[in-house]
PDB file of C-alpha atoms in Angstrom:
ATOM      1  CA  MET A   1     -17.353  -2.648   5.515  1.00  0.00           C
ATOM      2  CA  ARG A   2     -16.728  -4.782   2.138  1.00  0.00           C
ATOM      3  CA  ILE A   3     -13.820  -4.965   1.060  1.00  0.00           C
ATOM      4  CA  GLY A   4     -12.428  -6.764  -2.081  1.00  0.00           C
ATOM      5  CA  PHE A   5      -9.017  -8.054  -2.088  1.00  0.00           C
ATOM      6  CA  ILE A   6      -7.004  -9.571  -4.522  1.00  0.00           C
ATOM      7  CA  GLY A   7      -3.502 -11.273  -4.404  1.00  0.00           C
ATOM      8  CA  LEU A   8      -3.433 -14.029  -1.935  1.00  0.00           C
ATOM      9  CA  GLY A   9       0.506 -15.023  -1.678  1.00  0.00           C
ATOM     10  CA  VAL A  10       2.918 -14.690   0.953  1.00  0.00           C
ATOM     11  CA  MET A  11       2.128 -11.043   2.050  1.00  0.00           C
ATOM     12  CA  GLY A  12      -1.940 -10.629   0.661  1.00  0.00           C
ATOM     13  CA  ARG A  13      -3.084 -14.078   3.322  1.00  0.00           C
ATOM     14  CA  PRO A  14      -1.735 -12.776   6.820  1.00  0.00           C
ATOM     15  CA  MET A  15      -3.160  -9.151   5.283  1.00  0.00           C
ATOM     16  CA  ALA A  16      -6.615 -10.481   4.421  1.00  0.00           C
ATOM     17  CA  GLN A  17      -6.837 -12.267   7.856  1.00  0.00           C
ATOM     18  CA  HIS A  18      -6.078  -9.419   9.809  1.00  0.00           C
ATOM     19  CA  LEU A  19      -9.029  -7.583   7.580  1.00  0.00           C
ATOM     20  CA  ILE A  20     -11.179 -10.979   8.276  1.00  0.00           C
ATOM     21  CA  VAL A  21     -10.618 -10.584  11.997  1.00  0.00           C
ATOM     22  CA  ALA A  22     -11.244  -6.695  12.152  1.00  0.00           C
ATOM     23  CA  GLY A  23     -14.873  -7.596  11.156  1.00  0.00           C
ATOM     24  CA  HIS A  24     -15.312  -6.892   7.522  1.00  0.00           C
ATOM     25  CA  GLN A  25     -16.466  -8.790   4.537  1.00  0.00           C
ATOM     26  CA  LEU A  26     -14.085  -9.678   2.539  1.00  0.00           C
ATOM     27  CA  TYR A  27     -14.800 -11.086  -1.062  1.00  0.00           C
ATOM     28  CA  LEU A  28     -11.883 -12.667  -2.554  1.00  0.00           C
ATOM     29  CA  TYR A  29     -10.361 -13.259  -5.985  1.00  0.00           C
ATOM     30  CA  ARG A  30      -8.214 -17.029  -7.345  1.00  0.00           C
ATOM     31  CA  VAL A  31      -8.818 -18.582  -3.546  1.00  0.00           C
ATOM     32  CA  LYS A  32      -6.504 -21.224  -3.649  1.00  0.00           C
ATOM     33  CA  PRO A  33      -5.459 -24.455  -1.304  1.00  0.00           C
ATOM     34  CA  ARG A  34      -3.015 -22.014   0.840  1.00  0.00           C
ATOM     35  CA  SER A  35      -5.402 -19.562   1.017  1.00  0.00           C
ATOM     36  CA  ALA A  36      -8.524 -21.437   0.933  1.00  0.00           C
ATOM     37  CA  HIS A  37      -8.871 -21.010   5.192  1.00  0.00           C
ATOM     38  CA  LEU A  38      -9.823 -17.356   4.420  1.00  0.00           C
ATOM     39  CA  VAL A  39     -13.474 -18.587   2.957  1.00  0.00           C
ATOM     40  CA  GLU A  40     -13.359 -21.048   6.348  1.00  0.00           C
ATOM     41  CA  SER A  41     -12.859 -17.979   8.415  1.00  0.00           C
ATOM     42  CA  GLY A  42     -16.230 -16.159   6.264  1.00  0.00           C
ATOM     43  CA  ALA A  43     -14.654 -15.020   3.139  1.00  0.00           C
ATOM     44  CA  THR A  44     -16.577 -15.218  -0.136  1.00  0.00           C
ATOM     45  CA  ALA A  45     -15.040 -16.729  -2.985  1.00  0.00           C
ATOM     46  CA  CYS A  46     -15.184 -14.751  -6.420  1.00  0.00           C
ATOM     47  CA  THR A  47     -14.945 -16.329  -9.796  1.00  0.00           C
ATOM     48  CA  SER A  48     -13.823 -12.913 -11.467  1.00  0.00           C
ATOM     49  CA  ALA A  49     -12.459  -9.906 -10.454  1.00  0.00           C
ATOM     50  CA  SER A  50     -15.408  -7.824 -12.089  1.00  0.00           C
ATOM     51  CA  GLU A  51     -17.104  -9.565  -9.697  1.00  0.00           C
ATOM     52  CA  VAL A  52     -15.086  -8.129  -6.107  1.00  0.00           C
ATOM     53  CA  ALA A  53     -15.395  -5.030  -7.625  1.00  0.00           C
ATOM     54  CA  ARG A  54     -19.475  -5.862  -8.256  1.00  0.00           C
ATOM     55  CA  SER A  55     -19.726  -6.664  -4.934  1.00  0.00           C
ATOM     56  CA  ALA A  56     -17.515  -4.420  -2.502  1.00  0.00           C
ATOM     57  CA  GLU A  57     -17.240  -0.681  -1.454  1.00  0.00           C
ATOM     58  CA  VAL A  58     -13.046  -1.034  -1.286  1.00  0.00           C
ATOM     59  CA  ILE A  59     -11.142  -3.385  -3.660  1.00  0.00           C
ATOM     60  CA  ILE A  60      -7.471  -3.548  -2.653  1.00  0.00           C
ATOM     61  CA  LEU A  61      -4.893  -5.501  -4.868  1.00  0.00           C
ATOM     62  CA  MET A  62      -1.267  -7.224  -3.556  1.00  0.00           C
ATOM     63  CA  LEU A  63       0.188  -8.954  -6.491  1.00  0.00           C
ATOM     64  CA  PRO A  64       3.507  -8.972  -8.267  1.00  0.00           C
ATOM     65  CA  ASP A  65       4.244  -6.838 -10.484  1.00  0.00           C
ATOM     66  CA  THR A  66       2.950  -3.899 -12.993  1.00  0.00           C
ATOM     67  CA  PRO A  67       1.332  -5.830 -16.292  1.00  0.00           C
ATOM     68  CA  ASP A  68      -0.164  -8.179 -13.146  1.00  0.00           C
ATOM     69  CA  VAL A  69      -2.017  -5.370 -11.799  1.00  0.00           C
ATOM     70  CA  GLU A  70      -2.701  -3.932 -15.392  1.00  0.00           C
ATOM     71  CA  HIS A  71      -4.545  -7.164 -16.358  1.00  0.00           C
ATOM     72  CA  VAL A  72      -6.676  -7.683 -13.102  1.00  0.00           C
ATOM     73  CA  LEU A  73      -7.979  -3.328 -13.540  1.00  0.00           C
ATOM     74  CA  PHE A  74      -8.200  -3.245 -17.286  1.00  0.00           C
ATOM     75  CA  GLY A  75      -8.379  -6.734 -18.130  1.00  0.00           C
ATOM     76  CA  GLU A  76     -11.004  -8.861 -19.158  1.00  0.00           C
ATOM     77  CA  ASP A  77     -13.490  -9.373 -16.464  1.00  0.00           C
ATOM     78  CA  GLY A  78     -11.186  -6.884 -14.403  1.00  0.00           C
ATOM     79  CA  VAL A  79     -11.678  -4.816 -11.912  1.00  0.00           C
ATOM     80  CA  LEU A  80     -12.959  -1.938 -14.611  1.00  0.00           C
ATOM     81  CA  GLU A  81     -15.520  -3.844 -15.186  1.00  0.00           C
ATOM     82  CA  GLY A  82     -17.386  -3.637 -12.209  1.00  0.00           C
ATOM     83  CA  VAL A  83     -16.609  -0.611 -10.836  1.00  0.00           C
ATOM     84  CA  GLU A  84     -19.193   1.910  -9.802  1.00  0.00           C
ATOM     85  CA  PRO A  85     -18.727   5.608  -9.082  1.00  0.00           C
ATOM     86  CA  GLY A  86     -17.178   6.085  -5.460  1.00  0.00           C
ATOM     87  CA  LYS A  87     -15.418   2.761  -4.658  1.00  0.00           C
ATOM     88  CA  LEU A  88     -12.417   3.357  -4.372  1.00  0.00           C
ATOM     89  CA  ILE A  89      -9.367   1.518  -5.511  1.00  0.00           C
ATOM     90  CA  ILE A  90      -6.044   0.404  -3.174  1.00  0.00           C
ATOM     91  CA  ASP A  91      -2.852  -1.110  -5.072  1.00  0.00           C
ATOM     92  CA  MET A  92      -0.445  -2.324  -2.068  1.00  0.00           C
ATOM     93  CA  SER A  93       1.580  -4.060  -4.061  1.00  0.00           C
ATOM     94  CA  SER A  94       4.685  -2.211  -5.898  1.00  0.00           C
ATOM     95  CA  ILE A  95       5.193  -0.854  -9.050  1.00  0.00           C
ATOM     96  CA  SER A  96       5.897   1.440 -11.931  1.00  0.00           C
ATOM     97  CA  PRO A  97       5.154   5.142 -10.353  1.00  0.00           C
ATOM     98  CA  LEU A  98       4.653   6.273 -13.786  1.00  0.00           C
ATOM     99  CA  ALA A  99       1.945   3.587 -14.701  1.00  0.00           C
ATOM    100  CA  THR A 100       0.323   4.175 -11.341  1.00  0.00           C
ATOM    101  CA  LYS A 101      -0.512   7.434 -12.513  1.00  0.00           C
ATOM    102  CA  ASP A 102      -1.879   6.733 -15.489  1.00  0.00           C
ATOM    103  CA  PHE A 103      -4.157   3.769 -13.642  1.00  0.00           C
ATOM    104  CA  ALA A 104      -4.581   6.162 -11.516  1.00  0.00           C
ATOM    105  CA  ALA A 105      -5.915   8.582 -14.055  1.00  0.00           C
ATOM    106  CA  ARG A 106      -9.096   5.791 -16.217  1.00  0.00           C
ATOM    107  CA  LEU A 107      -9.865   5.141 -12.811  1.00  0.00           C
ATOM    108  CA  ASP A 108     -10.990   8.703 -12.106  1.00  0.00           C
ATOM    109  CA  ALA A 109     -12.479   8.682 -15.666  1.00  0.00           C
ATOM    110  CA  ARG A 110     -14.616   6.195 -14.177  1.00  0.00           C
ATOM    111  CA  GLY A 111     -15.269   8.445 -11.173  1.00  0.00           C
ATOM    112  CA  CYS A 112     -13.407   6.112  -8.414  1.00  0.00           C
ATOM    113  CA  GLU A 113     -10.637   6.822  -5.965  1.00  0.00           C
ATOM    114  CA  TYR A 114      -7.175   5.473  -6.584  1.00  0.00           C
ATOM    115  CA  LEU A 115      -4.366   5.207  -3.729  1.00  0.00           C
ATOM    116  CA  ASP A 116      -0.503   3.828  -3.943  1.00  0.00           C
ATOM    117  CA  ALA A 117       0.370   2.213  -0.859  1.00  0.00           C
ATOM    118  CA  PRO A 118       3.017  -0.266  -0.972  1.00  0.00           C
ATOM    119  CA  VAL A 119       4.490  -2.134   1.753  1.00  0.00           C
ATOM    120  CA  SER A 120       7.608  -3.180   3.579  1.00  0.00           C
ATOM    121  CA  GLY A 121       7.934  -5.260   6.333  1.00  0.00           C
ATOM    122  CA  GLY A 122       7.654  -8.929   4.681  1.00  0.00           C
ATOM    123  CA  GLU A 123       5.986 -11.886   5.719  1.00  0.00           C
ATOM    124  CA  VAL A 124       7.594 -10.897   8.948  1.00  0.00           C
ATOM    125  CA  GLY A 125       5.652  -7.456   9.067  1.00  0.00           C
ATOM    126  CA  ALA A 126       2.471  -9.154   7.258  1.00  0.00           C
ATOM    127  CA  LYS A 127       1.782 -11.801  10.379  1.00  0.00           C
ATOM    128  CA  ALA A 128       2.393  -9.272  13.079  1.00  0.00           C
ATOM    129  CA  ALA A 129      -0.123  -6.610  11.610  1.00  0.00           C
ATOM    130  CA  SER A 130       3.516  -4.423  11.760  1.00  0.00           C
ATOM    131  CA  LEU A 131       3.732  -3.477   7.836  1.00  0.00           C
ATOM    132  CA  THR A 132       4.839   0.404   6.828  1.00  0.00           C
ATOM    133  CA  ILE A 133       2.706   1.739   4.706  1.00  0.00           C
ATOM    134  CA  MET A 134       3.686   4.398   2.604  1.00  0.00           C
ATOM    135  CA  VAL A 135       0.977   5.786   0.602  1.00  0.00           C
ATOM    136  CA  GLY A 136       0.117   8.148  -2.163  1.00  0.00           C
ATOM    137  CA  GLY A 137      -3.321  10.105  -3.017  1.00  0.00           C
ATOM    138  CA  LYS A 138      -5.862  12.495  -1.690  1.00  0.00           C
ATOM    139  CA  PRO A 139      -5.658  13.040   1.694  1.00  0.00           C
ATOM    140  CA  GLU A 140      -9.678  12.936   1.837  1.00  0.00           C
ATOM    141  CA  VAL A 141      -9.290   9.089   0.790  1.00  0.00           C
ATOM    142  CA  PHE A 142      -6.595   8.232   2.422  1.00  0.00           C
ATOM    143  CA  GLY A 143      -8.233   9.118   6.156  1.00  0.00           C
ATOM    144  CA  ARG A 144     -11.399   6.956   4.509  1.00  0.00           C
ATOM    145  CA  ALA A 145      -8.606   4.045   4.166  1.00  0.00           C
ATOM    146  CA  LYS A 146      -6.829   4.929   6.847  1.00  0.00           C
ATOM    147  CA  PRO A 147      -8.559   2.396   9.314  1.00  0.00           C
ATOM    148  CA  LEU A 148      -8.072  -0.054   7.225  1.00  0.00           C
ATOM    149  CA  PHE A 149      -4.257   0.391   6.914  1.00  0.00           C
ATOM    150  CA  GLU A 150      -4.425   0.231  10.714  1.00  0.00           C
ATOM    151  CA  LYS A 151      -4.831  -3.466  10.069  1.00  0.00           C
ATOM    152  CA  MET A 152      -2.433  -4.443   8.800  1.00  0.00           C
ATOM    153  CA  GLY A 153       0.736  -2.236   9.747  1.00  0.00           C
ATOM    154  CA  LYS A 154       1.833   0.072  12.227  1.00  0.00           C
ATOM    155  CA  ASN A 155       4.309   2.511  10.547  1.00  0.00           C
ATOM    156  CA  ILE A 156       1.561   4.817   8.280  1.00  0.00           C
ATOM    157  CA  THR A 157       2.607   7.854   6.143  1.00  0.00           C
ATOM    158  CA  LEU A 158       0.549   9.819   3.631  1.00  0.00           C
ATOM    159  CA  ILE A 159       3.698  10.596   0.512  1.00  0.00           C
ATOM    160  CA  GLY A 160       2.136  13.195  -0.906  1.00  0.00           C
ATOM    161  CA  GLY A 161      -0.169  12.379  -4.974  1.00  0.00           C
ATOM    162  CA  VAL A 162      -0.894   9.317  -6.366  1.00  0.00           C
ATOM    163  CA  GLY A 163       2.630   7.919  -7.686  1.00  0.00           C
ATOM    164  CA  ASP A 164       4.306   8.932  -4.871  1.00  0.00           C
ATOM    165  CA  GLY A 165       3.892   5.994  -2.907  1.00  0.00           C
ATOM    166  CA  GLN A 166       5.149   4.169  -4.781  1.00  0.00           C
ATOM    167  CA  VAL A 167       8.201   6.406  -5.166  1.00  0.00           C
ATOM    168  CA  ALA A 168       9.290   5.999  -1.403  1.00  0.00           C
ATOM    169  CA  LYS A 169       8.803   1.983  -2.112  1.00  0.00           C
ATOM    170  CA  VAL A 170      11.380   2.286  -4.574  1.00  0.00           C
ATOM    171  CA  ALA A 171      13.799   4.575  -2.491  1.00  0.00           C
ATOM    172  CA  ASN A 172      12.477   1.761   0.315  1.00  0.00           C
ATOM    173  CA  GLN A 173      13.663  -1.154  -1.600  1.00  0.00           C
ATOM    174  CA  ILE A 174      17.235   0.415  -2.743  1.00  0.00           C
ATOM    175  CA  VAL A 175      18.185   1.402   0.952  1.00  0.00           C
ATOM    176  CA  VAL A 176      17.294  -2.603   2.070  1.00  0.00           C
ATOM    177  CA  ALA A 177      19.223  -4.343  -1.146  1.00  0.00           C
ATOM    178  CA  LEU A 178      22.522  -1.893  -0.309  1.00  0.00           C
ATOM    179  CA  ASN A 179      21.700  -2.737   2.864  1.00  0.00           C
ATOM    180  CA  ILE A 180      21.393  -6.916   2.332  1.00  0.00           C
ATOM    181  CA  GLN A 181      24.716  -6.399   0.129  1.00  0.00           C
ATOM    182  CA  ALA A 182      26.598  -4.944   2.820  1.00  0.00           C
ATOM    183  CA  VAL A 183      25.568  -7.367   5.559  1.00  0.00           C
ATOM    184  CA  SER A 184      26.779 -10.169   2.926  1.00  0.00           C
ATOM    185  CA  GLU A 185      29.621  -9.346   2.160  1.00  0.00           C
ATOM    186  CA  ALA A 186      30.994  -8.453   5.650  1.00  0.00           C
ATOM    187  CA  LEU A 187      29.883 -12.301   6.251  1.00  0.00           C
ATOM    188  CA  ARG A 188      31.642 -13.068   4.044  1.00  0.00           C
ATOM    189  CA  PHE A 189      34.809 -11.278   4.839  1.00  0.00           C
ATOM    190  CA  ALA A 190      34.545 -12.518   8.342  1.00  0.00           C
ATOM    191  CA  ALA A 191      34.075 -16.028   7.379  1.00  0.00           C
ATOM    192  CA  ARG A 192      36.728 -16.196   5.166  1.00  0.00           C
ATOM    193  CA  ALA A 193      39.364 -14.718   7.767  1.00  0.00           C
ATOM    194  CA  GLY A 194      38.751 -17.441   9.975  1.00  0.00           C
ATOM    195  CA  ALA A 195      36.243 -15.613  12.193  1.00  0.00           C
ATOM    196  CA  ASP A 196      33.200 -17.078  13.306  1.00  0.00           C
ATOM    197  CA  PRO A 197      30.551 -14.403  11.062  1.00  0.00           C
ATOM    198  CA  ALA A 198      27.713 -15.614  13.997  1.00  0.00           C
ATOM    199  CA  VAL A 199      30.633 -13.783  16.630  1.00  0.00           C
ATOM    200  CA  VAL A 200      30.879 -10.816  14.316  1.00  0.00           C
ATOM    201  CA  ARG A 201      27.336 -10.093  13.539  1.00  0.00           C
ATOM    202  CA  GLN A 202      26.298  -9.989  17.561  1.00  0.00           C
ATOM    203  CA  ALA A 203      29.467  -7.752  18.121  1.00  0.00           C
ATOM    204  CA  LEU A 204      28.296  -5.565  15.131  1.00  0.00           C
ATOM    205  CA  MET A 205      24.479  -5.839  16.532  1.00  0.00           C
ATOM    206  CA  GLY A 206      26.030  -2.959  19.393  1.00  0.00           C
ATOM    207  CA  GLY A 207      27.238  -0.575  17.411  1.00  0.00           C
ATOM    208  CA  PHE A 208      26.741   1.598  14.663  1.00  0.00           C
ATOM    209  CA  ALA A 209      26.808  -0.931  12.268  1.00  0.00           C
ATOM    210  CA  ALA A 210      23.547  -2.853  14.031  1.00  0.00           C
ATOM    211  CA  SER A 211      20.238  -2.220  11.501  1.00  0.00           C
ATOM    212  CA  ARG A 212      17.262  -4.411  10.542  1.00  0.00           C
ATOM    213  CA  VAL A 213      18.884  -6.659   7.502  1.00  0.00           C
ATOM    214  CA  LEU A 214      22.090  -7.301  10.371  1.00  0.00           C
ATOM    215  CA  GLU A 215      19.755  -8.544  12.446  1.00  0.00           C
ATOM    216  CA  VAL A 216      17.448 -10.291  10.757  1.00  0.00           C
ATOM    217  CA  HIS A 217      18.955 -11.052   7.570  1.00  0.00           C
ATOM    218  CA  GLY A 218      22.294 -11.566   8.967  1.00  0.00           C
ATOM    219  CA  GLU A 219      21.019 -13.979  11.332  1.00  0.00           C
ATOM    220  CA  ARG A 220      19.152 -16.171   8.231  1.00  0.00           C
ATOM    221  CA  MET A 221      22.477 -15.844   6.278  1.00  0.00           C
ATOM    222  CA  ILE A 222      24.549 -17.125   8.879  1.00  0.00           C
ATOM    223  CA  SER A 223      21.408 -20.454   9.844  1.00  0.00           C
ATOM    224  CA  GLU A 224      21.074 -20.669   5.727  1.00  0.00           C
ATOM    225  CA  SER A 225      17.410 -20.803   5.857  1.00  0.00           C
ATOM    226  CA  PHE A 226      16.369 -18.945   3.014  1.00  0.00           C
ATOM    227  CA  GLU A 227      12.067 -19.267   3.122  1.00  0.00           C
ATOM    228  CA  PRO A 228      11.029 -16.746   1.411  1.00  0.00           C
ATOM    229  CA  GLY A 229       9.723 -13.549   2.705  1.00  0.00           C
ATOM    230  CA  PHE A 230      10.572 -11.754   0.485  1.00  0.00           C
ATOM    231  CA  ARG A 231      11.997 -13.464  -2.944  1.00  0.00           C
ATOM    232  CA  ILE A 232      15.145 -12.045  -4.467  1.00  0.00           C
ATOM    233  CA  ARG A 233      12.776 -12.654  -8.196  1.00  0.00           C
ATOM    234  CA  LEU A 234      10.489  -9.523  -6.259  1.00  0.00           C
ATOM    235  CA  HIS A 235      13.325  -7.363  -5.290  1.00  0.00           C
ATOM    236  CA  HIS A 236      15.498  -7.955  -8.434  1.00  0.00           C
ATOM    237  CA  LYS A 237      12.078  -6.335  -9.971  1.00  0.00           C
ATOM    238  CA  ASP A 238      11.777  -3.549  -7.833  1.00  0.00           C
ATOM    239  CA  LEU A 239      15.795  -2.504  -8.762  1.00  0.00           C
ATOM    240  CA  SER A 240      14.738  -2.975 -11.934  1.00  0.00           C
ATOM    241  CA  LEU A 241      11.816  -0.244 -11.788  1.00  0.00           C
ATOM    242  CA  ALA A 242      14.236   2.132  -9.946  1.00  0.00           C
ATOM    243  CA  LEU A 243      16.903   2.211 -12.880  1.00  0.00           C
ATOM    244  CA  ASP A 244      13.702   2.286 -15.143  1.00  0.00           C
ATOM    245  CA  SER A 245      12.525   5.115 -13.491  1.00  0.00           C
ATOM    246  CA  ALA A 246      16.530   6.663 -12.934  1.00  0.00           C
ATOM    247  CA  GLN A 247      17.017   6.451 -16.853  1.00  0.00           C
ATOM    248  CA  LEU A 248      14.367   9.147 -17.261  1.00  0.00           C
ATOM    249  CA  LEU A 249      15.270  11.207 -15.048  1.00  0.00           C
ATOM    250  CA  GLU A 250      18.513  11.316 -15.767  1.00  0.00           C
ATOM    251  CA  LEU A 251      19.482  10.210 -13.068  1.00  0.00           C
ATOM    252  CA  MET A 252      23.297   8.074 -11.852  1.00  0.00           C
ATOM    253  CA  LEU A 253      22.301   5.154  -9.012  1.00  0.00           C
ATOM    254  CA  PRO A 254      25.543   3.349  -9.313  1.00  0.00           C
ATOM    255  CA  ASN A 255      25.375   1.013  -6.528  1.00  0.00           C
ATOM    256  CA  THR A 256      21.561   0.115  -6.937  1.00  0.00           C
ATOM    257  CA  ALA A 257      22.695  -0.765 -10.754  1.00  0.00           C
ATOM    258  CA  MET A 258      25.872  -2.984  -9.216  1.00  0.00           C
ATOM    259  CA  VAL A 259      22.948  -4.799  -6.741  1.00  0.00           C
ATOM    260  CA  HIS A 260      21.196  -5.656  -9.686  1.00  0.00           C
ATOM    261  CA  GLN A 261      23.852  -7.311 -11.429  1.00  0.00           C
ATOM    262  CA  LEU A 262      24.437  -9.052  -8.360  1.00  0.00           C
ATOM    263  CA  MET A 263      20.360  -9.725  -8.301  1.00  0.00           C
ATOM    264  CA  ASN A 264      21.473 -10.682 -12.483  1.00  0.00           C
ATOM    265  CA  GLY A 265      23.432 -13.535 -11.308  1.00  0.00           C
ATOM    266  CA  ALA A 266      21.090 -15.087  -7.948  1.00  0.00           C
ATOM    267  CA  LEU A 267      18.913 -15.425 -11.057  1.00  0.00           C
ATOM    268  CA  SER A 268      21.330 -17.499 -13.235  1.00  0.00           C
ATOM    269  CA  LYS A 269      22.137 -19.439  -9.899  1.00  0.00           C
ATOM    270  CA  GLY A 270      18.866 -20.155  -9.470  1.00  0.00           C
ATOM    271  CA  LEU A 271      18.333 -18.463  -6.167  1.00  0.00           C
ATOM    272  CA  GLY A 272      15.622 -16.085  -7.693  1.00  0.00           C
ATOM    273  CA  ASP A 273      12.692 -17.415  -5.065  1.00  0.00           C
ATOM    274  CA  LYS A 274      14.803 -17.769  -2.023  1.00  0.00           C
ATOM    275  CA  ASP A 275      14.454 -15.159   0.284  1.00  0.00           C
ATOM    276  CA  HIS A 276      16.756 -11.716  -0.935  1.00  0.00           C
ATOM    277  CA  SER A 277      19.197 -12.278   2.239  1.00  0.00           C
ATOM    278  CA  ALA A 278      20.318 -15.720   0.045  1.00  0.00           C
ATOM    279  CA  LEU A 279      21.936 -12.284  -2.141  1.00  0.00           C
ATOM    280  CA  ILE A 280      24.780 -14.442  -0.038  1.00  0.00           C
ATOM    281  CA  GLU A 281      25.256 -17.083  -2.345  1.00  0.00           C
ATOM    282  CA  ALA A 282      25.334 -15.462  -4.913  1.00  0.00           C
ATOM    283  CA  LEU A 283      28.297 -13.770  -3.564  1.00  0.00           C
TER     284      LEU A 283
END
């Protein structure tokens, strides 16, 4: 297929590479030196989002935040200026569920299909093509896109209608954030109490406290290896989405709010561009 891909960051680069390897023709926007290897692998660099939309049958977005998605879709030389009826836009960013519904409606008026398909798994999952992909949209449109998702992920679920993928991603980020906080506090406690946190982690991995966060991020915390797989700044944004949505729903999320405050502290300490496992440094 002819696929447009906009958003070639830590996650987007390996995701796009998997699609190239699978034999698809990719059209890219905002190619920087770190993503130049994708062009060398056969992708085409475009000068605008509208050029990507004109060239591709399917346009995939992997961008940091809601305003970035809105600008790429509807700004000057944006996707909307290049799309034709029947084209499919897949937003794999993590953004506001409410804004997602609005974006989908505006593109539907142009005769285009829309899926929100945020992911979980971080840089490791993106490189291994093992991402969890949570999708919102029509079942028949999901079926059209699923072969592409299968080149980037393993656990692929149609959650419900447009916006429901983003709801699932926000829920995922709540669980991950609280788990990171729990592991951070446990390892800090072990170290302050005089035990070797590496040995404590190893022991916990054999019991009911075992988790993917304890396995991967616990090791990062012990070795203090905080190169970003997923930045604190972006996780902070996702928790802001959770709390903003909770306010509209008149819902209490007290522990989410507490971790959000801890991330505020991490940002104030200049940790925003470190991996979210560096939350332990805020403690």
